Amino acid sequence: MASHKMSARDVNVFYGEKQAIRNVSIDVDKENVTAFIGPSGCGKSTFLRTLNRMNDTVVGCRTEGRIELDGEDIYASEMDVVLLRARVGMVFQKPNPFPKSIYENIAYGPRIHGLAENKSAMDHVVETSLHRAGLWNEVKDRLQESGTALSGGQQQRLCIARAIAVDPEVILMDEPCSALDPIATAKIEELITELRGRFAIVIVTHNMQQAARVSQRTAFFHLGELVEYGATADIFTNPTQTRTQDYITGRYG
Amino acid sequence: MSDRAPGIGGDLPVTSNPSRWNSDVMQRRVARRYASERRFRRIGLFAVALSAGFLAFLLLSMVINGARGFTQTEIKLTVNFPSIAAGVTPAALSAKGGDEALSGLDLEGLAASEATAAYGENGAALLSDGAWLTLRDAIKSDPTLITRKGEMWVPASVEIDAAAKGRGDTANTRLVAQLKTNGQIKTGLNKTFFTSSDSTDPTVVGIWGAFKGTLLTMLVTALLAFPVGTLAALYLEEYAPRNRWTDLIEVSINNLAAVPSIIFGLLGLAVFLNFFHMPRSAPIVGGLTLALMTMPVIVIASRNAIKAVPPSIRDGALAMGASPVQVVFHHVLPLAMPGILTGTIIGMARALGETAPLIMIGMRAFISSPPTSFTEPATVLPVQIFLWSDEVSSGFVEKTSAAIIVLLVFLMTMNATAIYLRNHFERRW
């Protein structure tokens, strides 16, 4: 029985009058990769963004219900959203490295959180993070070059390294491979598999093969509802809901 | 499945004929499209040529008229200083109160009498009314001069100056030719123009006072308008909620940017002078007034620059656990800086050329000594140009053009700085 890192209960999300998420309850495992799948506009990205309160920045967005990180309510008034986002990191659909050097991209998070005491400690953090993201060998000779000069796949791995650098507990990935070519995608998937166990990982994807390859748990969203949630193998081979069945066999979406 | 177009208008059978790309109708249509493209290009080229022509005309006429303003004809004069010394010693001149002793000397009369002695009874008319100032400055820098004879070059009168530059009447032209063969006249770079201030005599006027006034005024404007404008833009873009009040503020700022500058002059007059009783004609008041005028421009330019920073950068930083203020100062502001600086310098350049609001707050006074502080009476370059263009003496025409050249060079330097800063800070993302 895997232990739960995050759990959501009866979560509703509204954009103004429009309801984007309806009564979603879900548990995210500590050791597993959890995939959110579903057709465009089904609310899977919206739900992902409630897990580190990135939806707070969207004007008119309102979240109801209870989401816990290790039993703490992250929407409680005493929860510090800055610290929450340090504990629950995020990687976006489009690689968004800062227009600074590769080194500075990684060092930014540890610096603002005061995680490295001195220059050599920072060097160590940068090197370790790049190693874990599988990028060290490709960039070790050009750490002072701009992060935006890397290829798309390298940029995305840089963003993952940047998220790892602050040593989060959960990493949320919002369609991290949708802007990448198949080779870069394969590298990211490999990386996700390697990171599994060290961080709880939640990945939103449009690519069902990808969900099947990298995740152990899969949640299928449709029209803002959580239709089915279970072991990835079960969802893909033996779904209990007809809507899930229709989606994974390509009937719609 | 049937022979119907899939998806769009499912019940519409595909019946249209295939297009005949080689038919005459099609050929004519293509030719018309190319013709309209050529026409559009020619109109554009004409517009560019027209504006370039106007610019070239403006610059050429300025330079041709103004170049003469940078030169000044001088006449050689041997001056016997001891004849008026009347017991004043070099020591007395360099000691405290030396300026008073100096002003006791009749240098004006001396210059006139020496000119009469050297060049005949109309000799004094050769010299500028301000010729004695050269003698005064010479003694000031070297008090021992009072004990001996000195050979000096003093500015020529407006008529002689014009004749030496080929624009005088026949009598003066002949006179100048004669002086030239004797080596008693020369036309050279007018250093006085860069070191002295306003005067009633066009041969000794300079722009240094107005230039310094401009620098002080612009400094006040920049120090006030840049931080306030940038911070206001940051607050409005990053923090302020979108509601009726912020809409109202946005409309007001846009309106303020379009208010005629003389209204800002009236505002400065009413608020800074009449209410706060700040000194009249001072660079600080001019700077404050121009800052009011420049701020809306900076706010608008800065807001656009801030808006152009991609949201993905903000998201990226927020997701790292950066606080909103860290996002703004670590990421948004550095990326928006080129745009903010460009907007600021464009606003400053506009303020630099402003005349009307400064006239309203009294900066059109006759200022013959350069200001040394922000509260001393001063004038600025555009106002100086305006004042000189109003003068009766024909000697001011070329000085006006010369001052315009100086102002234009100042403006171009500022714009070049803007371009340099933009390229220097620009980053890609």
XYZ file of C-alpha atoms in Angstrom:
682
model
C 0.000 0.000 0.000
C 1.602 3.204 -1.149
C 1.433 6.170 1.198
C -0.365 9.309 0.070
C 1.628 12.457 -0.471
C -1.238 14.707 -1.463
C -4.936 14.159 -1.246
C -7.806 16.192 -2.614
C -11.384 15.992 -1.344
C -14.449 17.384 -3.149
C -12.480 19.998 -5.076
C -14.450 22.442 -7.202
C -12.768 25.111 -9.308
C -14.573 28.033 -10.912
C -13.430 30.553 -13.498
C -15.867 33.328 -12.716
C -19.284 31.708 -13.175
C -17.980 28.761 -15.142
C -17.202 25.597 -13.233
C -14.050 23.902 -14.485
C -13.639 21.126 -11.896
C -16.527 19.220 -10.275
C -16.160 17.355 -7.006
C -12.785 15.800 -7.668
C -11.298 13.627 -4.933
C -7.976 11.993 -5.557
C -4.881 10.763 -3.716
C -1.376 11.185 -5.080
C 1.152 8.536 -4.073
C 4.590 9.304 -2.738
C 6.470 6.634 -4.694
C 4.508 6.556 -7.908
C 4.103 8.630 -11.014
C 0.505 9.706 -11.408
C -0.757 10.606 -14.883
C -3.785 12.792 -15.611
C -5.278 12.080 -19.018
C -8.358 13.333 -20.788
C -9.503 15.328 -23.807
C -8.599 19.015 -24.227
C -10.465 21.319 -21.899
C -11.367 18.545 -19.461
C -9.764 20.408 -16.555
C -6.734 18.212 -15.942
C -4.289 21.141 -16.181
C -6.555 23.300 -14.040
C -6.655 20.603 -11.389
C -2.880 20.176 -11.543
C -2.456 23.888 -10.909
C -4.609 23.732 -7.787
C -2.019 21.392 -6.247
C 0.555 24.189 -5.879
C -1.936 27.053 -5.914
C -0.712 28.422 -9.249
C -4.387 29.111 -9.986
C -4.221 31.871 -7.387
C -2.540 34.023 -10.020
C -5.472 33.654 -12.418
C -7.947 36.505 -12.045
C -11.442 35.257 -11.207
C -10.366 31.721 -10.364
C -11.883 30.256 -7.192
C -11.115 26.908 -5.568
C -13.381 25.062 -3.115
C -12.771 21.861 -1.216
C -9.783 20.550 0.670
C -6.325 19.683 -0.660
C -3.743 18.282 1.720
C -0.005 17.951 1.489
C 1.167 15.492 4.157
C -2.094 16.147 5.994
C -1.745 19.945 5.930
C -4.494 21.923 4.214
C -2.679 23.909 1.520
C -5.573 26.349 1.148
C -5.570 27.143 4.868
C -4.880 30.768 5.682
C -1.735 29.921 7.657
C -0.218 28.060 4.683
C 2.602 30.090 3.135
C 2.073 29.881 -0.596
C 5.727 30.740 -1.333
C 6.923 27.782 0.761
C 4.188 25.557 -0.665
C 5.470 26.182 -4.181
C 9.000 25.406 -3.048
C 7.715 22.043 -1.754
C 5.517 21.405 -4.792
C 7.550 22.295 -7.875
C 6.204 22.640 -11.380
C 7.359 22.102 -14.960
C 5.356 23.767 -17.704
C 4.141 22.769 -21.138
C 6.428 25.185 -22.950
C 10.030 25.188 -21.710
C 10.441 28.517 -19.903
C 14.042 28.899 -18.793
C 14.878 32.336 -17.436
C 16.836 34.474 -19.908
C 19.926 34.051 -17.764
C 22.878 31.681 -17.800
C 22.370 27.938 -17.298
C 24.070 28.249 -13.919
C 21.819 31.120 -12.834
C 18.707 29.222 -13.931
C 19.495 26.433 -11.482
C 20.920 28.668 -8.769
C 17.919 30.989 -8.667
C 15.651 28.773 -6.553
C 18.277 27.744 -3.971
C 19.381 31.379 -3.726
C 15.953 32.866 -2.974
C 15.292 30.124 -0.428
C 18.786 30.397 1.061
C 19.584 26.721 0.459
C 23.283 27.198 -0.320
C 25.593 28.810 2.200
C 28.414 29.764 -0.132
C 29.673 29.585 -3.683
C 31.015 26.033 -3.485
C 27.775 24.769 -1.925
C 25.881 26.458 -4.753
C 28.203 24.901 -7.334
C 27.436 21.551 -5.764
C 23.670 22.112 -5.894
C 23.882 23.173 -9.531
C 25.982 20.177 -10.502
C 23.819 17.671 -8.626
C 20.610 19.063 -10.084
C 21.976 18.987 -13.627
C 23.225 15.432 -13.053
C 19.826 14.296 -11.845
C 18.179 15.910 -14.842
C 20.638 14.118 -17.120
C 21.902 17.393 -18.524
C 25.300 17.733 -16.845
C 27.385 16.095 -19.550
C 25.783 18.223 -22.231
C 26.213 21.590 -20.519
C 29.103 21.266 -18.060
C 31.423 23.254 -20.331
C 29.009 26.090 -20.971
C 27.310 26.840 -17.674
C 27.655 30.580 -18.289
C 25.841 30.467 -21.615
C 22.221 31.535 -21.821
C 19.657 28.907 -20.902
C 17.537 30.025 -23.829
C 20.291 29.007 -26.271
C 19.711 25.307 -25.537
C 17.508 23.090 -27.699
C 13.863 22.616 -26.732
C 14.440 19.258 -25.070
C 17.490 20.532 -23.200
C 15.532 23.590 -22.091
C 12.809 21.362 -20.683
C 15.363 19.246 -18.816
C 16.899 22.498 -17.562
C 13.471 23.438 -16.221
C 13.225 20.055 -14.508
C 16.724 20.541 -13.052
C 15.646 23.981 -11.875
C 12.635 22.455 -10.120
C 14.774 19.708 -8.558
C 17.326 22.245 -7.284
C 15.040 23.499 -4.515
C 14.557 19.888 -3.375
C 10.764 19.712 -3.607
C 8.592 16.867 -2.358
C 6.243 16.821 -5.333
C 6.889 17.747 -8.966
C 3.951 18.679 -11.155
C 4.465 18.405 -14.905
C 1.963 20.050 -17.223
C 2.293 18.298 -20.616
C 6.088 18.559 -20.416
C 6.699 16.893 -23.785
C 4.015 18.424 -25.984
C 6.463 20.922 -27.500
C 9.261 18.406 -28.018
C 10.329 15.977 -30.712
C 10.186 12.182 -30.118
C 13.861 11.860 -29.115
C 13.659 14.688 -26.579
C 10.381 13.197 -25.372
C 12.019 9.830 -24.822
C 14.756 11.478 -22.757
C 12.234 13.280 -20.573
C 10.284 10.053 -20.054
C 13.470 8.261 -19.070
C 14.225 11.088 -16.660
C 10.749 10.852 -15.112
C 11.277 7.163 -14.538
C 14.624 7.861 -12.851
C 13.177 10.578 -10.630
C 10.353 8.314 -9.512
C 10.667 7.364 -5.869
C 12.724 10.415 -4.975
C 9.864 12.804 -5.711
C 6.137 12.292 -5.995
C 5.412 13.100 -9.635
C 2.147 14.136 -11.239
C 2.120 14.436 -15.011
C -0.590 15.788 -17.280
C -0.371 14.343 -20.766
C -2.274 14.140 -24.003
C -0.251 11.186 -25.087
C -1.808 7.979 -23.782
C 1.206 5.874 -24.679
C 3.265 8.229 -22.573
C 0.884 7.821 -19.636
C 1.105 4.068 -20.051
C 4.912 4.139 -20.244
C 5.789 6.428 -17.344
C 2.963 6.233 -14.822
C 1.824 3.701 -12.266
C -1.455 5.437 -11.504
C -3.712 7.089 -14.062
C -6.651 9.413 -13.620
C -9.052 10.039 -16.468
C -10.766 13.429 -16.485
C -13.734 14.357 -18.603
C -15.729 17.616 -18.584
C -14.258 18.642 -15.242
C -15.041 15.359 -13.537
C -12.725 12.613 -12.424
C -14.197 9.667 -14.293
C -11.855 6.937 -13.241
C -8.694 6.623 -11.184
C -6.656 3.509 -10.675
C -3.546 1.537 -11.520
C -2.333 2.468 -14.993
C -2.437 -1.130 -16.179
C -6.091 -1.443 -15.157
C -7.138 1.840 -16.746
C -5.637 0.891 -20.083
C -6.563 -2.757 -20.215
C -9.670 -3.042 -18.158
C -11.454 0.267 -17.586
C -14.627 0.120 -15.575
C -16.280 3.161 -17.169
C -17.495 3.292 -20.768
C -16.265 6.887 -21.110
C -12.731 5.780 -20.247
C -13.038 2.888 -22.639
C -14.200 5.220 -25.430
C -11.378 7.666 -24.812
C -8.496 5.215 -24.681
C -9.719 3.440 -27.774
C -9.788 6.761 -29.640
C -13.552 7.128 -29.910
C -13.220 10.837 -28.942
C -10.725 13.332 -27.659
C -19.179 6.976 -46.915
C -20.207 8.976 -49.962
C -18.579 11.544 -52.259
C -19.272 14.375 -49.846
C -16.838 16.784 -48.282
C -16.069 15.387 -44.838
C -16.635 17.525 -41.816
C -17.586 20.901 -43.222
C -21.135 21.284 -44.542
C -21.629 17.577 -44.726
C -24.650 17.728 -47.001
C -22.971 19.934 -49.641
C -21.957 17.740 -52.582
C -18.621 18.536 -54.241
C -19.881 19.857 -57.581
C -17.752 22.949 -58.326
C -15.547 22.796 -61.422
C -11.807 22.530 -60.928
C -10.129 25.960 -61.101
C -8.557 26.811 -64.464
C -5.349 28.495 -63.401
C -4.292 29.311 -66.949
C -7.479 31.018 -68.106
C -7.394 34.669 -69.230
C -9.583 35.788 -66.357
C -7.193 34.258 -63.861
C -4.157 35.783 -65.612
C -5.728 39.238 -65.531
C -6.556 38.861 -61.850
C -2.957 37.920 -61.062
C -1.648 40.869 -63.092
C -3.960 43.215 -61.167
C -2.657 41.885 -57.867
C 0.957 42.473 -58.895
C 0.116 45.968 -60.133
C -1.477 46.905 -56.826
C 1.566 45.623 -54.980
C 3.907 47.737 -57.152
C 1.664 50.774 -56.629
C 1.766 50.307 -52.873
C 5.552 50.038 -52.877
C 5.920 53.217 -54.933
C 3.662 55.146 -52.550
C 5.683 53.923 -49.589
C 8.960 54.845 -51.251
C 7.577 58.292 -52.067
C 6.535 58.827 -48.440
C 9.985 57.836 -47.178
C 11.706 60.074 -49.736
C 9.463 62.997 -48.807
C 10.218 62.767 -45.100
C 13.921 62.220 -45.742
C 13.896 65.291 -47.988
C 12.291 67.458 -45.324
C 14.776 66.241 -42.738
C 17.714 66.911 -45.050
C 16.376 70.393 -45.829
C 15.975 71.173 -42.134
C 19.429 69.935 -41.208
C 21.148 71.597 -44.169
C 19.570 75.006 -43.620
C 20.368 74.764 -39.906
C 23.966 73.824 -40.482
C 24.515 76.443 -43.208
C 23.036 79.218 -41.057
C 24.350 77.914 -37.792
C 27.939 77.167 -38.782
C 28.650 80.911 -38.885
C 27.383 81.184 -35.344
C 30.247 79.049 -34.133
C 32.861 81.467 -35.476
C 33.641 85.039 -34.407
C 35.749 87.766 -35.989
C 38.323 89.343 -33.713
C 40.398 92.490 -34.055
C 43.916 93.006 -32.818
C 44.272 95.697 -30.209
C 47.409 96.835 -28.397
C 46.295 97.937 -24.967
C 48.335 100.141 -22.660
C 46.924 99.022 -19.310
C 49.110 101.214 -17.037
C 47.418 104.300 -18.520
C 44.281 103.572 -16.498
C 45.812 101.654 -13.613
C 45.733 104.705 -11.304
C 47.756 103.016 -8.605
C 45.948 99.624 -8.729
C 48.583 96.920 -8.275
C 48.458 93.272 -9.337
C 48.521 92.342 -5.657
C 45.429 94.444 -4.995
C 43.651 92.750 -7.888
C 44.372 89.230 -6.758
C 43.643 90.032 -3.098
C 40.180 90.015 -1.551
C 38.064 92.782 -3.048
C 40.019 92.563 -6.273
C 36.809 92.355 -8.293
C 35.742 95.736 -6.943
C 39.090 97.280 -7.799
C 38.765 95.760 -11.261
C 35.291 97.176 -11.795
C 36.677 100.603 -10.803
C 38.900 100.606 -13.887
C 37.551 102.277 -17.010
C 38.224 99.351 -19.343
C 35.390 100.320 -21.649
C 36.917 103.747 -22.244
C 40.359 102.234 -22.597
C 39.222 99.842 -25.305
C 37.519 102.679 -27.187
C 40.505 105.024 -26.974
C 43.001 102.358 -27.997
C 40.788 101.457 -30.978
C 40.599 105.106 -31.999
C 44.380 105.375 -31.674
C 44.968 102.262 -33.786
C 42.224 102.484 -36.429
C 41.320 106.153 -36.756
C 38.378 108.131 -35.444
C 35.800 105.448 -36.280
C 38.008 102.824 -34.696
C 35.747 102.327 -31.682
C 32.934 101.292 -34.019
C 35.002 98.329 -35.186
C 34.852 96.773 -31.771
C 31.968 94.939 -30.220
C 30.237 96.702 -27.335
C 31.428 93.810 -25.239
C 35.046 94.081 -26.286
C 36.101 95.411 -22.882
C 34.912 92.118 -21.311
C 37.859 90.421 -23.006
C 40.196 92.925 -21.341
C 38.555 92.310 -17.984
C 38.831 88.530 -18.305
C 42.469 88.860 -19.368
C 43.345 90.891 -16.267
C 41.371 88.522 -14.086
C 43.390 85.549 -15.241
C 46.712 87.453 -15.184
C 46.721 90.491 -12.828
C 50.304 91.435 -13.738
C 48.943 92.583 -17.098
C 47.961 95.860 -15.410
C 51.604 96.888 -15.258
C 52.388 96.573 -18.942
C 51.209 96.858 -22.510
C 49.334 93.893 -23.880
C 48.404 92.731 -27.334
C 44.891 91.307 -27.379
C 42.331 89.972 -29.790
C 38.934 91.452 -29.011
C 35.579 90.632 -30.649
C 34.630 92.776 -33.647
C 31.295 94.539 -33.951
C 28.306 92.843 -35.567
C 28.804 94.755 -38.853
C 32.509 93.910 -39.131
C 31.814 90.281 -38.162
C 29.195 90.034 -40.916
C 31.550 91.665 -43.452
C 34.347 89.253 -42.518
C 31.950 86.368 -43.139
C 31.096 87.800 -46.572
C 27.719 89.263 -45.712
C 28.524 92.915 -45.000
C 27.974 96.156 -46.976
C 30.621 97.456 -49.391
C 32.254 99.959 -47.005
C 32.767 97.393 -44.262
C 33.886 94.712 -46.719
C 36.593 97.051 -48.005
C 37.619 97.887 -44.440
C 37.843 94.215 -43.518
C 39.972 93.502 -46.615
C 42.351 96.272 -45.589
C 42.586 95.028 -41.988
C 43.187 91.518 -43.264
C 46.214 92.574 -45.334
C 47.607 94.238 -42.185
C 46.999 91.058 -40.182
C 44.830 92.939 -37.734
C 41.696 90.824 -38.100
C 40.935 87.115 -37.918
C 37.881 84.888 -37.871
C 38.148 81.799 -35.704
C 36.264 79.372 -33.502
C 34.020 81.277 -31.129
C 35.053 79.863 -27.766
C 32.976 82.507 -26.005
C 29.857 80.904 -27.444
C 30.486 77.778 -25.386
C 31.620 79.462 -22.201
C 29.483 82.542 -21.656
C 25.785 83.176 -21.138
C 23.101 85.445 -22.465
C 23.976 89.048 -23.265
C 22.457 91.986 -25.089
C 25.460 91.980 -27.414
C 25.358 89.182 -30.001
C 29.154 89.126 -30.365
C 29.703 87.956 -26.786
C 26.609 85.791 -26.144
C 27.041 82.150 -25.297
C 24.951 79.103 -24.557
C 26.787 77.786 -21.524
C 24.247 79.294 -19.118
C 21.294 77.845 -21.000
C 23.084 74.512 -21.442
C 23.776 74.257 -17.738
C 20.205 75.263 -16.962
C 19.022 72.489 -19.288
C 21.271 69.938 -17.591
C 20.032 70.880 -14.106
C 16.394 70.895 -15.225
C 16.696 67.538 -16.998
C 18.425 66.058 -13.961
C 15.467 66.997 -11.750
C 13.049 65.656 -14.360
C 14.885 62.349 -14.738
C 15.375 61.797 -11.010
C 11.676 62.310 -10.407
C 9.908 61.019 -13.492
C 11.879 57.798 -14.026
C 11.466 56.135 -10.612
C 7.933 57.390 -10.018
C 6.793 56.514 -13.534
C 8.385 53.056 -13.490
C 7.075 52.162 -10.050
C 3.593 53.405 -10.931
C 3.645 51.253 -14.079
C 4.872 48.216 -12.108
C 2.151 48.634 -9.519
C -0.583 49.088 -12.116
C 0.552 46.076 -14.158
C 1.585 43.611 -11.474
C -0.368 44.425 -8.347
C -3.414 46.599 -8.935
C -6.706 44.724 -9.208
C -8.609 45.192 -12.452
C -11.636 47.240 -11.504
C -13.386 50.506 -12.215
C -10.813 52.536 -10.266
C -7.805 51.199 -12.145
C -9.681 51.716 -15.422
C -10.261 55.319 -14.392
C -6.571 55.743 -13.543
C -5.567 54.251 -16.877
C -7.845 56.620 -18.793
C -6.533 59.573 -16.775
C -2.916 58.681 -17.498
C -3.630 58.368 -21.210
C -5.385 61.742 -21.134
C -2.538 63.354 -19.202
C -0.073 62.233 -21.859
C -2.104 64.155 -24.420
C -2.550 67.387 -22.438
C -0.872 70.387 -24.163
C 2.367 71.261 -22.435
C 1.393 74.846 -21.668
C -1.320 73.529 -19.345
C 1.397 71.796 -17.340
C 3.170 75.182 -17.227
C 0.042 76.745 -15.741
C -0.182 73.899 -13.250
C 3.456 74.441 -12.262
C 2.824 78.149 -11.886
C -0.228 77.602 -9.696
C 1.146 74.773 -7.558
C 4.914 75.166 -7.261
C 5.198 78.954 -7.417
C 1.963 80.300 -5.991
C 1.160 77.581 -3.477
C 4.540 76.211 -2.409
C 6.362 79.508 -3.023
C 9.306 77.903 -4.726
C 11.823 80.221 -6.392
C 10.784 81.636 -9.745
C 12.780 80.726 -12.905
C 14.627 77.982 -11.017
C 15.682 74.629 -12.564
C 13.993 72.769 -9.713
C 10.577 74.182 -10.628
C 11.224 73.670 -14.332
C 12.304 70.088 -13.629
C 9.231 69.392 -11.496
C 6.907 70.807 -14.145
C 8.559 68.805 -16.932
C 8.512 65.701 -14.719
C 4.725 66.033 -14.416
C 4.562 66.220 -18.187
C 6.949 63.302 -18.789
C 5.566 60.908 -16.195
C 2.462 59.794 -18.129
C 4.635 59.049 -21.163
C 6.974 56.936 -19.030
C 4.069 55.148 -17.329
C 2.495 54.219 -20.671
C 5.780 53.053 -22.226
C 6.726 51.113 -19.091
C 3.352 49.399 -18.873
C 3.682 48.235 -22.465
C 7.210 46.988 -21.799
C 6.038 45.135 -18.673
C 3.071 43.657 -20.532
C 5.453 42.324 -23.165
C 7.320 40.169 -20.626
C 6.036 36.642 -21.317
C 3.743 35.277 -18.590
C 5.679 31.995 -18.741
C 8.636 33.731 -17.071
C 6.400 34.935 -14.234
C 4.868 31.458 -13.897
C 8.302 29.862 -13.901
C 9.546 32.111 -11.115
C 6.338 31.804 -9.060
C 6.466 28.014 -9.354
C 10.000 28.102 -7.926
C 8.577 29.719 -4.813
C 9.575 33.283 -5.604
C 7.458 35.876 -3.845
C 5.597 38.361 -6.066
C 8.076 41.141 -5.296
C 10.975 38.824 -6.200
C 9.256 37.957 -9.456
C 8.945 41.646 -10.247
C 12.468 42.723 -9.348
C 14.386 39.589 -10.409
C 12.577 38.842 -13.644
C 9.958 41.299 -14.890
C 11.849 44.547 -14.362
C 15.160 43.421 -15.918
C 13.322 42.101 -18.967
C 11.200 45.227 -19.294
C 14.150 47.577 -18.722
C 15.061 48.194 -22.394
C 11.500 49.268 -23.160
C 11.264 51.359 -20.005
C 14.547 53.126 -20.771
C 13.542 53.796 -24.360
C 10.231 55.263 -23.210
C 11.963 57.340 -20.566
C 14.462 58.814 -22.972
C 11.787 59.551 -25.558
C 9.813 61.323 -22.836
C 12.934 63.172 -21.708
C 13.727 64.184 -25.273
C 10.269 65.663 -25.561
C 10.771 67.511 -22.276
C 14.156 68.744 -23.482
C 12.532 70.529 -26.391
C 9.719 72.074 -24.334
C 9.454 75.853 -24.224
C 5.889 76.746 -23.324
C 5.605 75.321 -19.790
C 8.962 76.829 -18.813
C 7.929 80.251 -20.022
C 4.899 79.982 -17.741
C 7.077 79.459 -14.684
C 9.382 82.347 -15.497
C 12.336 80.579 -17.093
C 12.348 83.125 -19.901
C 14.226 85.650 -17.789
C 17.398 87.310 -19.048
C 20.081 85.259 -17.285
C 23.631 86.485 -17.849
C 25.425 84.133 -15.462
C 25.162 80.337 -15.482
C 23.178 78.835 -12.593
C 25.227 77.092 -9.935
C 22.376 75.416 -8.040
C 18.875 74.083 -8.559
C 17.263 77.125 -6.973
C 19.060 79.887 -8.882
C 17.382 81.597 -11.802
C 18.189 79.827 -15.045
C 16.998 79.367 -18.559
C 17.123 76.374 -20.890
C 18.222 75.864 -24.486
C 14.827 75.955 -26.249
C 13.787 79.050 -24.297
C 17.151 80.660 -25.089
C 16.534 79.939 -28.769
C 13.097 81.457 -28.477
C 14.509 84.558 -26.782
C 17.289 85.051 -29.343
C 14.934 84.579 -32.257
C 13.020 87.542 -30.866
C 16.067 89.840 -30.761
C 16.323 92.792 -33.128
C 20.081 92.758 -33.720
C 20.992 90.847 -36.872
C 23.937 89.206 -35.058
C 21.477 87.006 -33.175
C 20.260 85.203 -36.299
C 23.344 83.021 -36.621
C 23.551 82.572 -32.842
C 19.964 81.293 -32.857
C 20.815 78.750 -35.543
C 23.978 77.749 -33.695
C 21.982 77.223 -30.493
C 19.494 75.094 -32.432
C 22.369 72.936 -33.661
C 23.577 72.501 -30.094
C 20.053 71.499 -29.012
C 19.731 69.046 -31.902
C 23.098 67.489 -31.088
C 21.992 67.158 -27.462
C 18.768 65.461 -28.636
C 20.582 63.105 -30.977
C 22.989 62.160 -28.204
C 20.048 61.293 -25.985
C 18.372 59.221 -28.687
C 21.633 57.450 -29.451
C 21.928 56.646 -25.752
C 18.395 55.230 -25.850
C 19.264 52.958 -28.752
C 22.507 51.886 -27.108
C 20.794 51.087 -23.820
C 18.036 49.168 -25.569
C 20.518 47.021 -27.479
C 22.689 46.575 -24.430
C 19.922 45.374 -22.107
C 17.895 43.490 -24.670
C 17.650 39.780 -24.046
C 15.823 37.095 -25.875
C 13.482 34.591 -24.418
